Coordinates of C-alpha atoms and ligand atoms in Angstrom, one line a residue:
X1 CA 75.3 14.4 59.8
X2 CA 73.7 15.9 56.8
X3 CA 74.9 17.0 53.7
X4 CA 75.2 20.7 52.2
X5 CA 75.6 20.9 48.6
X6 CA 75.7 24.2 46.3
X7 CA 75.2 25.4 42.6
X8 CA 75.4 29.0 41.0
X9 CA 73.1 31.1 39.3
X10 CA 74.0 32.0 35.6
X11 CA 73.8 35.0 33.3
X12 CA 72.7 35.0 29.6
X13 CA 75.4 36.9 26.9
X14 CA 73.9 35.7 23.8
X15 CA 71.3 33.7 23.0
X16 CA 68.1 33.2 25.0
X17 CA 65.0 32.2 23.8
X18 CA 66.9 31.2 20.0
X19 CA 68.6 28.4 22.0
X20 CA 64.8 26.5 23.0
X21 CA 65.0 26.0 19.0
X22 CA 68.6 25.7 17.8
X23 CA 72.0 27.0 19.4
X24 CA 74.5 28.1 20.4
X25 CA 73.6 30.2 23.4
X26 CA 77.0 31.8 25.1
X27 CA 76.2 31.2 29.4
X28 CA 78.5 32.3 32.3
X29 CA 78.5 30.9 35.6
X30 CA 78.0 33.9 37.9
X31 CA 79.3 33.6 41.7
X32 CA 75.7 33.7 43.7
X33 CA 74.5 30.5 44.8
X34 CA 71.7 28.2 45.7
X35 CA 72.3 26.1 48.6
X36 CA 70.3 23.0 49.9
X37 CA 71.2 20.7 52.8
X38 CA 69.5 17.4 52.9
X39 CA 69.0 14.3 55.4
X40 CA 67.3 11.2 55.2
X41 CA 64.3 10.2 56.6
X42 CA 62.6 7.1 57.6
X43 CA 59.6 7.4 55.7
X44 CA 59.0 8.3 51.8
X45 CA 58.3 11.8 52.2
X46 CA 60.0 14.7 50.9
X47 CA 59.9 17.5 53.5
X48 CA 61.3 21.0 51.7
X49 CA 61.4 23.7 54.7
X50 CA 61.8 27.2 52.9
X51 CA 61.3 29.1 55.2
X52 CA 63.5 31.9 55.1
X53 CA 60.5 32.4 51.7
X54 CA 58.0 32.4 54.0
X55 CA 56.8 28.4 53.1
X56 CA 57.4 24.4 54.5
X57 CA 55.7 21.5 53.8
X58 CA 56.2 18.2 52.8
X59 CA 55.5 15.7 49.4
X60 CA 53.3 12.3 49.8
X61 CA 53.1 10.3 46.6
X62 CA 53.5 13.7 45.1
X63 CA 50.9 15.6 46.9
X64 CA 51.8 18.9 49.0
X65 CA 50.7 19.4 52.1
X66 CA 51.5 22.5 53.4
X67 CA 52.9 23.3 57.1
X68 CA 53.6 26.6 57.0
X69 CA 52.6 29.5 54.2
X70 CA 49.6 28.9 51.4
X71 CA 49.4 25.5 49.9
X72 CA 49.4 26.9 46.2
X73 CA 53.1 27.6 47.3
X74 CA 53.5 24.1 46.8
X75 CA 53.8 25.1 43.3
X76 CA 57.2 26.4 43.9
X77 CA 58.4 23.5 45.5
X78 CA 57.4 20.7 43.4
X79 CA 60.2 20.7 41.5
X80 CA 62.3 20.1 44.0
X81 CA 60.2 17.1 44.8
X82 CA 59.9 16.0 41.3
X83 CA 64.2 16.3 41.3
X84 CA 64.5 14.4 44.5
X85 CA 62.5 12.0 43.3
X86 CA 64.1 11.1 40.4
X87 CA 67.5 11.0 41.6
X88 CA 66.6 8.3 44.7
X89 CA 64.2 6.4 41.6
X90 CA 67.5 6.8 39.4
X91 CA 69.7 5.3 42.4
X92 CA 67.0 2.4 43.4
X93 CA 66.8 3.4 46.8
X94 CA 63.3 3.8 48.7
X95 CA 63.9 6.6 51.0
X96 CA 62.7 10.1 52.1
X97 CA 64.3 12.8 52.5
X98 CA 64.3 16.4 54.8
X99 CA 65.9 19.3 52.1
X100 CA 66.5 22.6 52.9
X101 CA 66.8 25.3 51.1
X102 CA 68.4 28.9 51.6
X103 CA 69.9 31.0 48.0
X104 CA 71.3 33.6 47.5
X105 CA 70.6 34.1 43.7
X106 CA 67.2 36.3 43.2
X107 CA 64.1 34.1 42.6
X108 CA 62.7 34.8 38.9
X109 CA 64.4 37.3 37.6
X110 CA 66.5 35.7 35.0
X111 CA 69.4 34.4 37.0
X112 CA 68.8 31.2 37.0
X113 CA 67.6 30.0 40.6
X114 CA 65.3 27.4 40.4
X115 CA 67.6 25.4 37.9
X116 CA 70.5 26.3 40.7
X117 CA 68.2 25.1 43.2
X118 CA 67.3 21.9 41.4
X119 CA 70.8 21.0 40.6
X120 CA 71.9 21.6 44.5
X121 CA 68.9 19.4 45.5
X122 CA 70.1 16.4 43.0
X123 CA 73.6 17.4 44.3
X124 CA 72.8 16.9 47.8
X125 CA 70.6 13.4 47.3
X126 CA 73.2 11.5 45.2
X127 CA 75.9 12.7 47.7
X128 CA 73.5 12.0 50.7
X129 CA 73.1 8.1 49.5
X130 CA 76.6 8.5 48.6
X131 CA 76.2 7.6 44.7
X132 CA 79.2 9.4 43.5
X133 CA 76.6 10.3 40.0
X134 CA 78.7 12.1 37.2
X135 CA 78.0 16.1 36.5
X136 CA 76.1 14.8 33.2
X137 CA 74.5 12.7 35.2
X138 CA 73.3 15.9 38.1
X139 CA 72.4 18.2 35.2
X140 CA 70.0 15.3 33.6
X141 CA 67.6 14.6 36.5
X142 CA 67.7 18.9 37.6
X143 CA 66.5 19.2 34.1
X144 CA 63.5 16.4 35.2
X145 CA 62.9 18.8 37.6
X146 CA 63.2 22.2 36.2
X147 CA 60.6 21.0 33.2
X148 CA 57.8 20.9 35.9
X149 CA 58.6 24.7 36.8
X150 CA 59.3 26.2 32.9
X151 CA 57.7 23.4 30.8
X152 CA 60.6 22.9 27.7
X153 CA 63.4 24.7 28.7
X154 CA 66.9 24.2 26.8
X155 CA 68.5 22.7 29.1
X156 CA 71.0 25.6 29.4
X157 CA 70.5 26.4 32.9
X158 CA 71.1 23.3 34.5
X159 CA 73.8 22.8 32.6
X160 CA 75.6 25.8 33.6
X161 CA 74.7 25.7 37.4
X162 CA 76.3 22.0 37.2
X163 CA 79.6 22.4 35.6
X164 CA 79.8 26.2 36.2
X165 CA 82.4 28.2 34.3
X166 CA 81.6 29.8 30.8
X167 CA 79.8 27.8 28.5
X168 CA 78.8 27.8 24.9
X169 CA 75.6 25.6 24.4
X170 CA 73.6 23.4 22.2
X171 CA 70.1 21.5 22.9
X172 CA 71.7 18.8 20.5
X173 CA 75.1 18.9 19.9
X174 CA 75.6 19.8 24.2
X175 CA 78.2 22.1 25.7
X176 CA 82.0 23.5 25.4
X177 CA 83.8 24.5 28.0
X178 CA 85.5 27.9 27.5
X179 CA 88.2 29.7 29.3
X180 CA 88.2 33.1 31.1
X181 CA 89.5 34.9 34.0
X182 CA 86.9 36.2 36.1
X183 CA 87.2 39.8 35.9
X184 CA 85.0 40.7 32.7
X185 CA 83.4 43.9 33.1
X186 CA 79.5 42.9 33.3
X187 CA 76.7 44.1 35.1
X188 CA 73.4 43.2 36.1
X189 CA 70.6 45.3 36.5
X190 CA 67.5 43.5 38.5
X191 CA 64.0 45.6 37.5
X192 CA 63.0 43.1 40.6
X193 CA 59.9 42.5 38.5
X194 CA 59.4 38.8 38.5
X195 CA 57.9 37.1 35.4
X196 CA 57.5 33.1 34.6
X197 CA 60.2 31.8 32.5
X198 CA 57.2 29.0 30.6
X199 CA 55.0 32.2 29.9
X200 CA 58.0 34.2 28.3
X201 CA 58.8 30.9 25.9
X202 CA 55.6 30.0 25.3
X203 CA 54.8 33.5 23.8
X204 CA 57.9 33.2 21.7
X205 CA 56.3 29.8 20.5
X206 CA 53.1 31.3 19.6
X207 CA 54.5 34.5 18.0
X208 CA 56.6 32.0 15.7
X209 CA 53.2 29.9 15.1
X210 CA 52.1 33.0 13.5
X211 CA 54.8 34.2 12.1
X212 CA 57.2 31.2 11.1
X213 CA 59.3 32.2 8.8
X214 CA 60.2 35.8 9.9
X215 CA 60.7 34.2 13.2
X216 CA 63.2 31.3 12.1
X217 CA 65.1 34.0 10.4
X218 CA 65.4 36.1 14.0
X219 CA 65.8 32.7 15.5
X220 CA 69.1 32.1 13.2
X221 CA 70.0 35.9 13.1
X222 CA 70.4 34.9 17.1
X223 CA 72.5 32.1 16.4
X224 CA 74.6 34.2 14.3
X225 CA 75.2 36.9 17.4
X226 CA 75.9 34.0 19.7
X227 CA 78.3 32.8 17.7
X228 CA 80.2 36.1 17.0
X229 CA 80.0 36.8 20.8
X230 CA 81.7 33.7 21.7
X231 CA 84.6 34.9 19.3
X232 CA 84.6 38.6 20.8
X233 CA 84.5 37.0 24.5
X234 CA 87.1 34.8 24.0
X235 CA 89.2 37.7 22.5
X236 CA 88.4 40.3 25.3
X237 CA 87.1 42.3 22.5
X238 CA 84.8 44.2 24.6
X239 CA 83.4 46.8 22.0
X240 CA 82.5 44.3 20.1
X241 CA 80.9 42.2 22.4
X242 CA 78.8 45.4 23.3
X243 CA 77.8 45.7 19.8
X244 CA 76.7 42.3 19.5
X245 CA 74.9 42.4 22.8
X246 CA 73.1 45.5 21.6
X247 CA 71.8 43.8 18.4
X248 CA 70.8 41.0 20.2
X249 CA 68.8 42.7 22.4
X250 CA 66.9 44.3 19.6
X251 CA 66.1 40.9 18.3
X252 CA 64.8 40.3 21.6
X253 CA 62.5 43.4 21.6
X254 CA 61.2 42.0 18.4
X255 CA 60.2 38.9 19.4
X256 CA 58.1 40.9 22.5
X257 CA 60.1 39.9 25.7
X258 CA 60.9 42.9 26.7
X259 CA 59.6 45.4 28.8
X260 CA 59.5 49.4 29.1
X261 CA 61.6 48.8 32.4
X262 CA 64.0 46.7 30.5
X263 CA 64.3 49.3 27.6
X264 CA 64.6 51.9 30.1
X265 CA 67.7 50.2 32.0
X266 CA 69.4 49.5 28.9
X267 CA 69.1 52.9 27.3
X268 CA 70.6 54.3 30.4
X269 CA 73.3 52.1 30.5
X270 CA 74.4 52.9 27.2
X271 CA 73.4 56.8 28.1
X272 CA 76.2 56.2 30.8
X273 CA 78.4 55.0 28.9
X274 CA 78.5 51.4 28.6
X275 CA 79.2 49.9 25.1
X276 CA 76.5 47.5 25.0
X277 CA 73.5 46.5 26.9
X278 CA 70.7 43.8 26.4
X279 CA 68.2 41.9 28.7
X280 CA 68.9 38.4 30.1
X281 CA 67.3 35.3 30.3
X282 CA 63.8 35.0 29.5
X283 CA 62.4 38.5 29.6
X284 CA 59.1 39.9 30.7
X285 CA 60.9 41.6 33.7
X286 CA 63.6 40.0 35.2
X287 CA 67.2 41.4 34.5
X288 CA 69.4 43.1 32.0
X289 CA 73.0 43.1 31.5
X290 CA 75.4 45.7 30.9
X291 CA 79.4 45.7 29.4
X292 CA 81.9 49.0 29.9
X293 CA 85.6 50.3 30.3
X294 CA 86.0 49.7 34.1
X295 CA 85.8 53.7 34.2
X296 CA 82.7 53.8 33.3
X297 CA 81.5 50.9 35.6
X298 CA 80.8 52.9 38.5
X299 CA 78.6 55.3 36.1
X300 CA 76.8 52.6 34.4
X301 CA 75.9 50.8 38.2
X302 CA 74.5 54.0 39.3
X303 CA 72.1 55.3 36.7
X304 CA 70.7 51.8 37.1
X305 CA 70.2 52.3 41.1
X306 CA 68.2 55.7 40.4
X307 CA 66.1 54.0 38.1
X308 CA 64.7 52.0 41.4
X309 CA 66.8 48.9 40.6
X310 CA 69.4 46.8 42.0
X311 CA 72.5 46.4 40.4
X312 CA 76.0 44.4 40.8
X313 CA 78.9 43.6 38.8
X314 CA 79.1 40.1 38.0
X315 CA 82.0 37.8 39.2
X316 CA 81.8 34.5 37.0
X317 CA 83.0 31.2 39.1
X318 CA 84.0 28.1 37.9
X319 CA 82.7 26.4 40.5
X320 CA 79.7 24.2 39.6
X321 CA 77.7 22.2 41.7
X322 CA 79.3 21.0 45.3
X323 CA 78.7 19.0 48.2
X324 CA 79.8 18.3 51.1
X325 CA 79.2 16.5 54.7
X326 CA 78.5 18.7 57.7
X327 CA 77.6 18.2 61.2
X328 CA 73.6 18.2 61.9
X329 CA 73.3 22.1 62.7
X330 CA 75.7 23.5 60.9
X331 CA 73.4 24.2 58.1
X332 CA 73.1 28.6 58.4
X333 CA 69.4 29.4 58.8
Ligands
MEV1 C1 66.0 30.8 30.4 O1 67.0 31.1 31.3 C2 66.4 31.1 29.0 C3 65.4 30.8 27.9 O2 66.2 30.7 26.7 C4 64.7 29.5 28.1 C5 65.5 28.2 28.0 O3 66.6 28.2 27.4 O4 65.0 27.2 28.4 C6 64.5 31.9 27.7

């Protein structure tokens, strides 16, 4: 037997980057997911076969040794090591473990993968030693492993993967739960360029080092948006929720993350009609986000396919991270 466990991916409304300082950001749980099936082992490695990316290899006293693709691909996987790590430290047990790992949420583009991916790994250890750890719990040792990959992140994506569903955030005073039926009318637009989440926030760090208080006033100005947006969400009030996303991608453009791909996707969107349009996540490439009448959906998805980009319509889940037992082989390849 081994065990499966999942976790979604996550879109940004309102609020990147301003939520590393202060909060709120507004987060939805969007229905693509990371999946990871893990096994135990008799000895103390930790074997991560991701393969279907084209890389294996396995973790000795924290070490990667590669088996199949370059070892600098190690890189990817350490925090995968670094999150199964903690949760078998956290659970006194001296084990190791095979994990597997197959998503279906794109890798680096804003979406929130690797914090999906760390959150099904914990996920799949606690339940594979049969801990029964609370969702706080999960989300604390991902985020052990999502600060090797993006250095200080928020916190906000592990927290969404975990509990899933639509949350408004705070680095200090945590999360609220919100409720909302699944059928908002977003979209995401993938430019499919990939960009590092750490670079993206450690240029919004240094551009504030320069510049600190223009920048805490952009940084609160963000705040404000999130706020408001959580307001017009919860009240369906979609023009207004275009309005604010529009502003608060401007803030974003102002604070340099994004890119004459991501301008170019949201002018277009908005050219075809939809009422507002901003990047998500950390910027640099990555992904943007659209809001329209339904109407106009079908529009708004195609202009962004001609521009050489990939584009769905977002169904939100309240699902957050599961697991499960399954029969040795079960595990899709
Ligand atoms: C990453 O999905 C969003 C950022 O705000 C970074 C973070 O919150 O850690 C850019």
């Amino acid at each position: 037997m081994q065990v499966e466990a999942t976790a979604p991916g996550k879109m940004i409304l309102f609020g990147e980057h301003s939520v590393v300082y202060r909060g709120p950001a507004v987060v939805l749980a969007i229905d693509r997911r990371a999946r990871v099936y893990a096994s135990r082992r008799d000895d103390r490695k930790v074997y991560v076969d991701a393969d279907n990316l084209g890389f294996s290899g396995y973790f000795e006293d924290d070490v990667y040794h590669s088996v199949r693709g370059k070892a600098w691909r190690g890189r990817n996987l350490a925090a995968l090591n670094v999150a199964a790590k903690k949760t078998m430290d956290h659970l006194g047990v001296e084990s190791g473990v095979n994990l597997k790992v197959r998503s279906m949420i794109p890798i680096a583009v804003g979406l929130g993968s690797s914090a999906a991916i760390c959150v099904a790994t914990v996920g799949a250890v606690e339940r594979l030693f049969d801990a029964g750890l609370s969702k706080e719990e999960i989300s604390r040792l991902a985020f052990e492993g999502e600060t090797i990959i993006h250095g200080k992140p928020s916190g906000v994506d592990n927290t969404v993967s975990t509990f899933g569903g639509v949350l408004s955030y705070e680095r200090d005073a945590g999360i609220k739960h919100h409720k909302l039926d699944s059928s908002m009318p977003f979209i995401i637009g993938n430019t499919r360029k990939k960009r590092s989440t750490r670079k993206m926030v450690e240029s919004v760090a240094a551009l504030k080092e320069r510049n600190p208080a223009l920048m805490d006033s952009i940084i609160d100005s963000m705040g404000g948006i999130a706020g408001e947006g959580l307001d017009a969400l919860l009240a369906k009030d979609i023009r207004r929720i275009g309005d604010l996303m529009n502003m608060n991608h401007g803030l974003l453009s102002a604070i340099g993350v994004s890119t004459m791909k991501l301008e170019s996707l949201v002018h277009t969107a908005r050219q075809n009609g939809a009422l507002g349009a901003k990047l998500t996540g950390a910027g640099g490439g990555g992904c943007m986000i659209a809001v329209a009448e339904e109407e106009r959906m079908r529009a708004v998805e195609k202009a962004i396919r001609r521009r050489k980009s990939d584009s769905y319509r977002v169904q939100l889940t309240d699902r957050g991270v599961e697991s499960r037992w399954i029969e040795e082989g079960n595990a899709d390849s």
